[in-house]
CSV table of C-alpha atoms in Angstrom, one decimal:
chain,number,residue,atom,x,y,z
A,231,UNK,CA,-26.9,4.9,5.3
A,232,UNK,CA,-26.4,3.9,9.3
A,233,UNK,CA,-23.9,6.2,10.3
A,234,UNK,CA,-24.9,4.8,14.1
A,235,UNK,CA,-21.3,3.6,13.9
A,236,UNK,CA,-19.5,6.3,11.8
A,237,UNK,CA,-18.5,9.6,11.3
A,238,UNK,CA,-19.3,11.8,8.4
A,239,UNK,CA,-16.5,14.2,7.0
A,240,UNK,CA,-17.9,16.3,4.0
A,241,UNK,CA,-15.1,18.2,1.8
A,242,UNK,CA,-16.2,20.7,0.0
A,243,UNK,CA,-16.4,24.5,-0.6
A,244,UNK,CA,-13.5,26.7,-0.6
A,245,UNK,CA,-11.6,26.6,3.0
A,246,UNK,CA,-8.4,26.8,4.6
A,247,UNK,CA,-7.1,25.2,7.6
A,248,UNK,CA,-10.6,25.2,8.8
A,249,UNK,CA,-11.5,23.6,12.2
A,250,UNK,CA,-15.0,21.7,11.9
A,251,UNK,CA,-16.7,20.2,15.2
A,252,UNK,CA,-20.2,18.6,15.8
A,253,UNK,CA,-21.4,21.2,17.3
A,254,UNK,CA,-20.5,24.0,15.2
A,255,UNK,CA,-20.5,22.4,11.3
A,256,UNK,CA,-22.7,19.2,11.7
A,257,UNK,CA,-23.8,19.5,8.2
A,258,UNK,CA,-20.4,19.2,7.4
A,259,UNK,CA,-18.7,16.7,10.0
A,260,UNK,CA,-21.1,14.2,11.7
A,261,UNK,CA,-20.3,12.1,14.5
A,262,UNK,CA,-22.6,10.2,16.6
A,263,UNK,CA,-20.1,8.3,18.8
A,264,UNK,CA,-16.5,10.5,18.6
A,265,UNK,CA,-15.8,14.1,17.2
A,266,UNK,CA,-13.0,14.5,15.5
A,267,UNK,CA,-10.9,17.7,14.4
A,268,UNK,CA,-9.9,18.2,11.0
A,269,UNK,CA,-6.8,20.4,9.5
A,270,UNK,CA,-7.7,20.8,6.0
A,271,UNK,CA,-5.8,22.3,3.4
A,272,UNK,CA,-8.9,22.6,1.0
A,273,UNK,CA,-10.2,23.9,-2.5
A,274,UNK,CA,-13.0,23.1,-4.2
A,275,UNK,CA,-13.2,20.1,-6.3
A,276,UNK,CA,-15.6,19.5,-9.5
A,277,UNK,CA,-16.8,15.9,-9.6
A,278,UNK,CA,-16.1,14.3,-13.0
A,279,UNK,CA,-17.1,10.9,-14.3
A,280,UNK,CA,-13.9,8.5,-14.5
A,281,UNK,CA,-13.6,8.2,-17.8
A,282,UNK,CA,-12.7,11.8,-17.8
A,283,UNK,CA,-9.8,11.3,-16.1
A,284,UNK,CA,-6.7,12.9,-18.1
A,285,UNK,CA,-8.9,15.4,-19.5
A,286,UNK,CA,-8.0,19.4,-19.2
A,287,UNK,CA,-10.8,19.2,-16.1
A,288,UNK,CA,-9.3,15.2,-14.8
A,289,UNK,CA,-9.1,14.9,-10.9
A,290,UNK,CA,-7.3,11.7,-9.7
A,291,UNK,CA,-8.7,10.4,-6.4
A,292,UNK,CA,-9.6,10.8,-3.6
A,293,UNK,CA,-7.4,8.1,-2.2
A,294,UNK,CA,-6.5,7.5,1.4
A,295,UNK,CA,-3.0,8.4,2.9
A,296,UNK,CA,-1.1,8.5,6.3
A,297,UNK,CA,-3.2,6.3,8.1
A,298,UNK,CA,-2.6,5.2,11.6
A,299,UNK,CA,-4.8,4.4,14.2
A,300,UNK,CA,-5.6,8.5,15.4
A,301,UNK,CA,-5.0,10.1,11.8
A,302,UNK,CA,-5.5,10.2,7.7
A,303,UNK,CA,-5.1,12.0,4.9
A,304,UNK,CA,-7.5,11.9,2.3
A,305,UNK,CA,-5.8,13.2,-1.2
A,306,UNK,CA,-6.4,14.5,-4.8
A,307,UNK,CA,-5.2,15.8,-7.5
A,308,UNK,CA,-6.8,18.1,-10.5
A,309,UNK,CA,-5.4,19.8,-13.8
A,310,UNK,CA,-7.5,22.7,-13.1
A,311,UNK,CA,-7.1,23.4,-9.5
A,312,UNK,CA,-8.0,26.9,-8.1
A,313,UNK,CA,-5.1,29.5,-7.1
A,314,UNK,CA,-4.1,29.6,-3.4
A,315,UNK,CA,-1.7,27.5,-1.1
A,316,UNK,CA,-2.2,24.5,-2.4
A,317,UNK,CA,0.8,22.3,-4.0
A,318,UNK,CA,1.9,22.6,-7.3
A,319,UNK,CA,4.2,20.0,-8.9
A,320,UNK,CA,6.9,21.1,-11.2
A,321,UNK,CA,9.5,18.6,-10.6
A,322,UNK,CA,7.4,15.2,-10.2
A,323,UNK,CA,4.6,15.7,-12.2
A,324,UNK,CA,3.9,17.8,-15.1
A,325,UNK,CA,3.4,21.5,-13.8
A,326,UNK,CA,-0.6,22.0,-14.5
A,327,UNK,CA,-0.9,18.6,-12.0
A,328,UNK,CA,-2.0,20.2,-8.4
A,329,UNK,CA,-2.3,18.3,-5.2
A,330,UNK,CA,-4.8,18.9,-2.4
A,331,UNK,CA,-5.0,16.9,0.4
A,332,UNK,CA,-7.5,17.1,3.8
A,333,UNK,CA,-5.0,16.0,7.1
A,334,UNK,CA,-7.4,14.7,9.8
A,335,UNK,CA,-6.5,14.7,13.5
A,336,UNK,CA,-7.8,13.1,16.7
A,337,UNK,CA,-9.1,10.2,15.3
A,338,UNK,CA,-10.6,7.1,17.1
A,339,UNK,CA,-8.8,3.7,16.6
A,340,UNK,CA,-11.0,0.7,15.0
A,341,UNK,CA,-13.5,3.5,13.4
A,342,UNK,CA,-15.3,4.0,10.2
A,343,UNK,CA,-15.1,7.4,8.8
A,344,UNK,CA,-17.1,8.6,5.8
A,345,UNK,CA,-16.1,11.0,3.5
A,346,UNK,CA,-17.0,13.3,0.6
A,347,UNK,CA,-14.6,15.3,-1.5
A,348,UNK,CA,-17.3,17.3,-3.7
A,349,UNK,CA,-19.8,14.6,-4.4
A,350,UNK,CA,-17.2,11.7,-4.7
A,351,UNK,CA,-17.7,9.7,-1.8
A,352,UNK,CA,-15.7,7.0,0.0
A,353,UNK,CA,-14.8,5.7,3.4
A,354,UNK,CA,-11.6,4.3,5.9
A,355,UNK,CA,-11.4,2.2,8.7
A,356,UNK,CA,-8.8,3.6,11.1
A,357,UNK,CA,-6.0,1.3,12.3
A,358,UNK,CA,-7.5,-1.0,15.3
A,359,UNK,CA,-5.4,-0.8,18.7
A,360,UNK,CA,-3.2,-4.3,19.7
A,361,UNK,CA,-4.8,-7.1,19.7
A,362,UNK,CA,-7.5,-6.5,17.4
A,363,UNK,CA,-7.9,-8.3,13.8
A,364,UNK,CA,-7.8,-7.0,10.7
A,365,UNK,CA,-7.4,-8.1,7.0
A,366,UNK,CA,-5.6,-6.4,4.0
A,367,UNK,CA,-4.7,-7.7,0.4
A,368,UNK,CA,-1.1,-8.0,-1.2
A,369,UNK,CA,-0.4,-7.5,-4.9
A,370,UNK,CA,1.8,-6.3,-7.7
A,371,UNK,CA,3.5,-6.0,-10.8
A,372,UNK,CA,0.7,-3.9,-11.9
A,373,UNK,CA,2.2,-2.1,-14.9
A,374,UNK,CA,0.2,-4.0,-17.5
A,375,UNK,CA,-2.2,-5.9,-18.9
A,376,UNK,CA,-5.2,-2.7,-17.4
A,377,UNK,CA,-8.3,-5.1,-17.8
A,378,UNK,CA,-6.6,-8.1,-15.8
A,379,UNK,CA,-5.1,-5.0,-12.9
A,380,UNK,CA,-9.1,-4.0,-12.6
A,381,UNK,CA,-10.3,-7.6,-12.1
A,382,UNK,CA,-7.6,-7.5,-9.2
A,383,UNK,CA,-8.3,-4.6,-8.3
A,384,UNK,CA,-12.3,-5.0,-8.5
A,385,UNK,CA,-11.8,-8.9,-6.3
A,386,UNK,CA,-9.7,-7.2,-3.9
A,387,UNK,CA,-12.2,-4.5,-3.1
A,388,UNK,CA,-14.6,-7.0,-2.3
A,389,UNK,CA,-12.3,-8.3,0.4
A,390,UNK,CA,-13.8,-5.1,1.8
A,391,UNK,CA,-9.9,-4.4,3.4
A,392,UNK,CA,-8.5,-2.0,6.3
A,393,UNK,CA,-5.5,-1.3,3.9
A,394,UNK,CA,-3.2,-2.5,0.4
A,395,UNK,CA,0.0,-3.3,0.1
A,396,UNK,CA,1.4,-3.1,-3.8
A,397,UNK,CA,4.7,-4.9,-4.2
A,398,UNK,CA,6.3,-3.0,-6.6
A,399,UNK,CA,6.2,-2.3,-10.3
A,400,UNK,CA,2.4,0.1,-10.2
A,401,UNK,CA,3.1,1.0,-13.7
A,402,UNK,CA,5.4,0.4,-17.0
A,403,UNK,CA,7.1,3.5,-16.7
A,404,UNK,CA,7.3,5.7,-13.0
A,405,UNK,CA,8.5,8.9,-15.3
A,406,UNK,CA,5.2,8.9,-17.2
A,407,UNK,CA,2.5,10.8,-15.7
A,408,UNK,CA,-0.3,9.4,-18.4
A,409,UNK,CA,0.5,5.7,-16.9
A,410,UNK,CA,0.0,6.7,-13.3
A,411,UNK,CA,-3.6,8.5,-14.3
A,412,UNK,CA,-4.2,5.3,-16.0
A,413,UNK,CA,-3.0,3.8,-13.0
A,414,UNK,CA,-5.5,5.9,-10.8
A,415,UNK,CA,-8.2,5.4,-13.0
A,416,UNK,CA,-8.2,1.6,-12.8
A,417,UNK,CA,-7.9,1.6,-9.0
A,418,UNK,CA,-10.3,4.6,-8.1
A,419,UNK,CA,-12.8,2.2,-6.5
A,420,UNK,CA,-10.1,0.1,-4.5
A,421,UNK,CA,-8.4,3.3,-3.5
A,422,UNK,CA,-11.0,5.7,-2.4
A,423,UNK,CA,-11.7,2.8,0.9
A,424,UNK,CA,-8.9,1.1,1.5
A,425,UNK,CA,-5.4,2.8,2.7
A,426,UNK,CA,-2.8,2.1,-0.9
A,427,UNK,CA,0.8,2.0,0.2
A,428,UNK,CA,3.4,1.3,-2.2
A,429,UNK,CA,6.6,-0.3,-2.7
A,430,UNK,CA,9.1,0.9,-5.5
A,431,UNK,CA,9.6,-1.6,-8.3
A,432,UNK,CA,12.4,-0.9,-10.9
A,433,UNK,CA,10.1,0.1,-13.2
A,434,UNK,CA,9.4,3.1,-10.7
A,435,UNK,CA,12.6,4.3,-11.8
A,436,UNK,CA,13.0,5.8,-8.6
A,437,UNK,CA,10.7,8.3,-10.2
A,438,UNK,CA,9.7,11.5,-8.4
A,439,UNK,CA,6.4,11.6,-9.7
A,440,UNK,CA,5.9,8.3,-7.5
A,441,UNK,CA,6.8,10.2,-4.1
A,442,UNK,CA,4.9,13.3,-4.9
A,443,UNK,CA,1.8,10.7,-5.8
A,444,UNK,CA,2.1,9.0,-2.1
A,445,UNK,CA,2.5,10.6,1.5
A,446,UNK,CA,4.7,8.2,2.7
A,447,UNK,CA,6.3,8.2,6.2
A,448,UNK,CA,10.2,8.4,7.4
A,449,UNK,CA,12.5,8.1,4.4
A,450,UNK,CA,10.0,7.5,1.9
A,451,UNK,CA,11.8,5.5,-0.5
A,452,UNK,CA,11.6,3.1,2.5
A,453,UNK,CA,9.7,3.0,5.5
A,454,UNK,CA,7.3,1.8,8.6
A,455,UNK,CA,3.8,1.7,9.9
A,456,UNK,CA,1.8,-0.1,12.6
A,457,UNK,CA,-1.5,-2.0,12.7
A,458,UNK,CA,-2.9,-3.4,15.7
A,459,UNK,CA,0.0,-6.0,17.1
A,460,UNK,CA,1.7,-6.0,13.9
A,461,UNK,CA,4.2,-3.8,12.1
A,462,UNK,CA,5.0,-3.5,8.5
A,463,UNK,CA,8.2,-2.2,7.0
A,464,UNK,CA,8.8,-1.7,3.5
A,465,UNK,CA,12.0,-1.7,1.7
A,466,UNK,CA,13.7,-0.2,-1.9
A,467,UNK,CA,15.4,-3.0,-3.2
A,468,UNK,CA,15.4,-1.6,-7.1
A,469,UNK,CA,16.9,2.0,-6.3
A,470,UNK,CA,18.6,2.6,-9.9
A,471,UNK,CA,21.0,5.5,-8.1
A,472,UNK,CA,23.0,3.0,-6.8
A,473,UNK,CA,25.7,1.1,-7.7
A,474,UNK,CA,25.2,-2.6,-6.5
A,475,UNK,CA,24.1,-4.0,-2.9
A,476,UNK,CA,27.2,-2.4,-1.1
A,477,UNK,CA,26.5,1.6,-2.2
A,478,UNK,CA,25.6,4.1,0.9
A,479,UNK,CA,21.8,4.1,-0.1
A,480,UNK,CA,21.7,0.0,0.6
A,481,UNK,CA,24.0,0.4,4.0
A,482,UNK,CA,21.5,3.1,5.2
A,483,UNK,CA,18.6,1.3,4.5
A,484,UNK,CA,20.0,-1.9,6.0
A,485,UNK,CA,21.0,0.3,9.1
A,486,UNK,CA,17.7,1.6,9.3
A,487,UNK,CA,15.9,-1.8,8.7
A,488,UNK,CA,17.9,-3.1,11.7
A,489,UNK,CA,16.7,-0.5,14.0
A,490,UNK,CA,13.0,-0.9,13.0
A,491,UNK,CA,13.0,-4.6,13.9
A,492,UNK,CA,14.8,-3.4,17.2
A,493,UNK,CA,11.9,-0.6,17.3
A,494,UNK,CA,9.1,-3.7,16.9
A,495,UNK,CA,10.7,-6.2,19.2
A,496,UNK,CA,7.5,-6.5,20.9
A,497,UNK,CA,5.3,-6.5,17.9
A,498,UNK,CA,3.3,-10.5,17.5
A,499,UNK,CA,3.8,-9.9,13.7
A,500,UNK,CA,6.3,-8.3,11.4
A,501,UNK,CA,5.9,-8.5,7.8
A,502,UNK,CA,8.1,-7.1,5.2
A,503,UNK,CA,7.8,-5.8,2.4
A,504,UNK,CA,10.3,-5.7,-1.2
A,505,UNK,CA,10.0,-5.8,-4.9
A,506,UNK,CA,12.6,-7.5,-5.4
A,507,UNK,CA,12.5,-11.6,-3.9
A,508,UNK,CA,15.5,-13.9,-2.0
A,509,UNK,CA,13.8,-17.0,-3.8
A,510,UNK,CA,12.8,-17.7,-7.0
A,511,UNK,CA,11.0,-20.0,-9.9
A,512,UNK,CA,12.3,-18.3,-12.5
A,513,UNK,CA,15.9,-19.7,-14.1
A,514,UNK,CA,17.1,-16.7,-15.4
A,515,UNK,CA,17.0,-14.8,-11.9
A,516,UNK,CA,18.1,-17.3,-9.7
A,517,UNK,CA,22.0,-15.6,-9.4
A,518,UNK,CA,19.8,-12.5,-8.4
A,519,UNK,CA,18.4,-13.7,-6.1
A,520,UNK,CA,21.6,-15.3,-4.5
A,521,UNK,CA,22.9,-11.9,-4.3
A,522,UNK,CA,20.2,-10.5,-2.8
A,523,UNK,CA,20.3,-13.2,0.2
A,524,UNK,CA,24.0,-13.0,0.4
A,525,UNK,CA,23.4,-9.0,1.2
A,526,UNK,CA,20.6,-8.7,3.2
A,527,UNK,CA,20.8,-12.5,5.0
A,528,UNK,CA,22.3,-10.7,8.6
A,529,UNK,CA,18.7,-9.2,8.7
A,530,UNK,CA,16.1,-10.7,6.8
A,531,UNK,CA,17.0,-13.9,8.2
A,532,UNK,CA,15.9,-12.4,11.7
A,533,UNK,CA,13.3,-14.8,13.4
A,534,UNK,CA,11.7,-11.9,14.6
A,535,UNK,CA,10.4,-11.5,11.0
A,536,UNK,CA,7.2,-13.4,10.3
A,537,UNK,CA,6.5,-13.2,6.3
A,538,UNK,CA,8.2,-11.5,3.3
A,539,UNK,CA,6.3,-10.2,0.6
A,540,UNK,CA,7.6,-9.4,-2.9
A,541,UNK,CA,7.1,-8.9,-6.6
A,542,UNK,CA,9.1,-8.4,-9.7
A,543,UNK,CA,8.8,-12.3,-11.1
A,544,UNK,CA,5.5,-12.0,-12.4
A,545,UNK,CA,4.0,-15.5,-10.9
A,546,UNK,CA,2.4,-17.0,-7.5
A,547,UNK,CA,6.0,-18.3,-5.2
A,548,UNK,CA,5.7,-19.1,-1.6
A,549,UNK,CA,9.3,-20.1,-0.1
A,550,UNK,CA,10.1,-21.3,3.8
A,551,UNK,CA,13.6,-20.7,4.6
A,552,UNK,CA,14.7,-20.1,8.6
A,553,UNK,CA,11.5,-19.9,9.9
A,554,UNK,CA,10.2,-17.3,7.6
A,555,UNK,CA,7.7,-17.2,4.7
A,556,UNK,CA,8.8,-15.6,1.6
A,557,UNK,CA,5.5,-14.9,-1.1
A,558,UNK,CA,6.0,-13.9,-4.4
A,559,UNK,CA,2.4,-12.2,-5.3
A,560,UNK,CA,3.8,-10.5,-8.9
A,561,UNK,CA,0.4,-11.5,-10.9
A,562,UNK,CA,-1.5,-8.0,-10.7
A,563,UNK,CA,-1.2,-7.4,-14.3
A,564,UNK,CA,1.8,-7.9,-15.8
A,565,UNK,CA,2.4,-11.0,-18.7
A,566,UNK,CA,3.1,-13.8,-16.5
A,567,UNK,CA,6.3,-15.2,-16.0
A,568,UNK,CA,7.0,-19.0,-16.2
A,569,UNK,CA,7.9,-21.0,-12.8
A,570,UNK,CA,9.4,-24.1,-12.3
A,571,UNK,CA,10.6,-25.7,-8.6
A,572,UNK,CA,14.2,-24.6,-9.1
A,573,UNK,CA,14.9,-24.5,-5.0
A,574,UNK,CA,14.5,-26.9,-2.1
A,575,UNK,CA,12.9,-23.8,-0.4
A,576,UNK,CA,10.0,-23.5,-2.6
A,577,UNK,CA,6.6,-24.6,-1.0
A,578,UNK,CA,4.3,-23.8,-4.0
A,579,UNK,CA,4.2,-22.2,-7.7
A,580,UNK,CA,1.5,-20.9,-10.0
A,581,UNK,CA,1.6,-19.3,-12.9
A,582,UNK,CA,-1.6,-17.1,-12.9
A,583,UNK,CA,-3.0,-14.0,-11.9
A,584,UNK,CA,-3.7,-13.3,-7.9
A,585,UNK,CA,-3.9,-11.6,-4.6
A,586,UNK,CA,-3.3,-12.6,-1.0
A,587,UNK,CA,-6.0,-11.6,1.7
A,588,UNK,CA,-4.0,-11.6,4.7
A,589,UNK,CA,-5.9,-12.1,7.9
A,590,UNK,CA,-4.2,-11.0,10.8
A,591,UNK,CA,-5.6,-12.6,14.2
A,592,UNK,CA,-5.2,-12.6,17.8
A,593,UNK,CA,-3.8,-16.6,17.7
A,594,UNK,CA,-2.8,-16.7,14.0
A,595,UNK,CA,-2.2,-15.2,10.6
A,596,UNK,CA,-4.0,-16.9,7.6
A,597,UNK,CA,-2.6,-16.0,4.5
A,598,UNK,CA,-4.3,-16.7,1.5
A,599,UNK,CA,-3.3,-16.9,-2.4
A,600,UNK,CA,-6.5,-16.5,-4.4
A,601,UNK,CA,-6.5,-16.6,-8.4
A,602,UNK,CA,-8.0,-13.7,-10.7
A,603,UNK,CA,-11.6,-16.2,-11.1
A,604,UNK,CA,-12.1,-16.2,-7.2
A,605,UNK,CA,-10.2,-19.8,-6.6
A,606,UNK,CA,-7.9,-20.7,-3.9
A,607,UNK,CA,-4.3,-21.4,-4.6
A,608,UNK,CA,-3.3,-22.0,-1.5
A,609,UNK,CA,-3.6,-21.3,2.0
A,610,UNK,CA,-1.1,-20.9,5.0
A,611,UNK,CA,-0.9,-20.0,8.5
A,612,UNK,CA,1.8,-17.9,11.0
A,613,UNK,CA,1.5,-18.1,14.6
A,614,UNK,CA,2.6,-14.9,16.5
A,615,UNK,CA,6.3,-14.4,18.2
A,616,UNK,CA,5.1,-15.9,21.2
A,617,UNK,CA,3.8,-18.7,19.9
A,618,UNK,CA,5.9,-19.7,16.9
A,619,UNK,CA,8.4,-22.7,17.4
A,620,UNK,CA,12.1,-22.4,17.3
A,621,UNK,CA,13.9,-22.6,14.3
């Protein structure tokens, strides 16, 4: 391995809040360009063979977390953890479930770090500073159909992408801890390189075990993050504690939402994120839909938004309505739902199993719908703010 460009973090042995340098642990932590100080709140971790997974001596992970351009957070999670301060579940996650996690500080922007949590290795790329590209992948509806979510998963890891974006719906049932091991099983590989952040599907449930499973930022159930010159803000549109669009959880998101595209005025790209879509090629949820736009239209119509992305209607949809591009990516696994050109807003349909690779550029955004066997569905490009033409 050419770690001429990388650092080397090695996670192992039984340590608390431990600070490891070059100088002092190189066995441990090697940089050749940057050191970096870790915060690790550590135990030791025995290596087990996937299909162990779920078993009295399972581990789930490592998996990437709280990424930004200075910082991560690589997580775990074992049945048979050690004693010590470490976090035990007993609300979201059945109460022999323990997660670890090693918080890593003073990173250096546009980097590859590598990492080791007991023999199972993996690697990030930290989040480049403005003006730099990058590439991630978008998917969903996850919940079913395991060998078609691990051809996803398995094409989208070859995209080789700084981060993953999953609109909604990760598994059948959000209160059921054996589907989100199954879950973690199939997208170990994917995971273990590439940043995972979530959006809540209904068939989350608004479960806890979901927010225990993922350090997210701000509120949680919704929230924010930046890459290079773009920012990305993810929303709960399937909350099932509320009671319709107008309830105090929707007019506090909304509030918040408005002061996030406030907060990225600046930004050449925002993208946003929701399980739920304003457009549809499915008959039976166009009045949905309708709803949805006659709610959230005072923001999401914003030409300071550049793409939406959503789930929930298991198909390929990409819409154009005010300026913005709405995408419909619900073919991660799920049976596939039917779609027919039901709106003069609808640009394409397909009814088969995908991902989009997103490649964010200094001049442009190429977006691109590419089917479970590797084809393209279609392919379309966003200029930034400053370039795109009034609507």
């Amino acid at each position: 391995m050419n770690k001429g460009n990388r650092s080397w973090v090695e996670a192992a042995g039984r340590m608390r809040r431990v600070f490891f340098s070059q100088k002092f642990f190189s066995p441990f932590l090697y940089a050749a360009l940057t050191g970096i100080a870790v915060w690790a709140a550590l135990y030791f971790v025995r290596p087990v063979p996937s299909e162990s997974f779920g078993e009295p001596t399972g581990m789930l992970g490592p998996y990437i977390q709280d990424i930004s351009s200075t910082k991560a957070s690589i997580c775990w999670w074992t049945i048979d953890g050690t004693e010590g301060e470490n976090d035990r579940v007993t609300g979201g996650a059945p109460s022999d479930w323990i997660r670890h996690h090693l918080d890593l500080s003073d990173l250096k922007p546009g980097k590859t770090y590598n990492y080791s949590v007991e023999g199972v290795e993996g690697s990030f790329h930290t989040f480049p500073e403005a003006g730099s590209p990058f590439k991630f992948v978008v998917f969903g509806d996850t919940r079913s159909r395991h060998e078609v979510h691990q051809r996803i998963c398995d094409r989208a890891s070859s995209e080789n992408p700084l981060f993953v974006v999953n609109t909604g719906d990760l598994v059948h049932d959000g209160n059921r801890m054996d589907e989100w091991v199954k879950f973690f099983q199939i997208s170990q590989k994917l995971m273990r390189k590439a940043p995972y952040f979530p959006v809540l599907g209904n068939h989350e449930h608004g479960s806890p075990i979901y927010l225990n499973l993922f350090d997210l930022p701000d509120a949680e159930r919704y929230y924010s993050f930046q890459s290079g010159s773009a920012a990305f803000i993810i929303l709960d549109s399937a909350a099932d504690e509320v009671d319709g669009w107008k309830s105090t959880f929707f007019a506090e998101e909304k509030a918040w939402l408005k002061e996030k595209l406030d907060e990225y005025e600046e930004m050449d790209y925002l993208f946003v994120f929701m399980h739920e879509p304003l457009f549809t090629a499915m008959e039976s949820r166009v009045d949905g839909t309708i709803e949805r736009r006659e709610y959230w239209s005072d923001v999401l119509e914003d030409p300071r938004i550049s793409a939406i992305f959503c789930g929930h209607d298991h198909q390929y949809h990409h819409a154009f309505s005010n300026g913005i591009h709405h995408f419909i990516t619900g073919g991660g696994g799920a049976p596939l739902h039917p779609a027919k050109k039901l709106m003069d807003e609808t640009v394409k349909t397909a009814e088969i199993e995908h991902y989009l690779r997103v490649e964010v550029g200094e001049s442009q955004t190429d977006i691109t719908a590419i089917d479970i066997n590797g084809n393209i569905i279609e392919k379309t490009s966003i200029k930034p703010r400053s370039n795109r033409e009034p609507t």
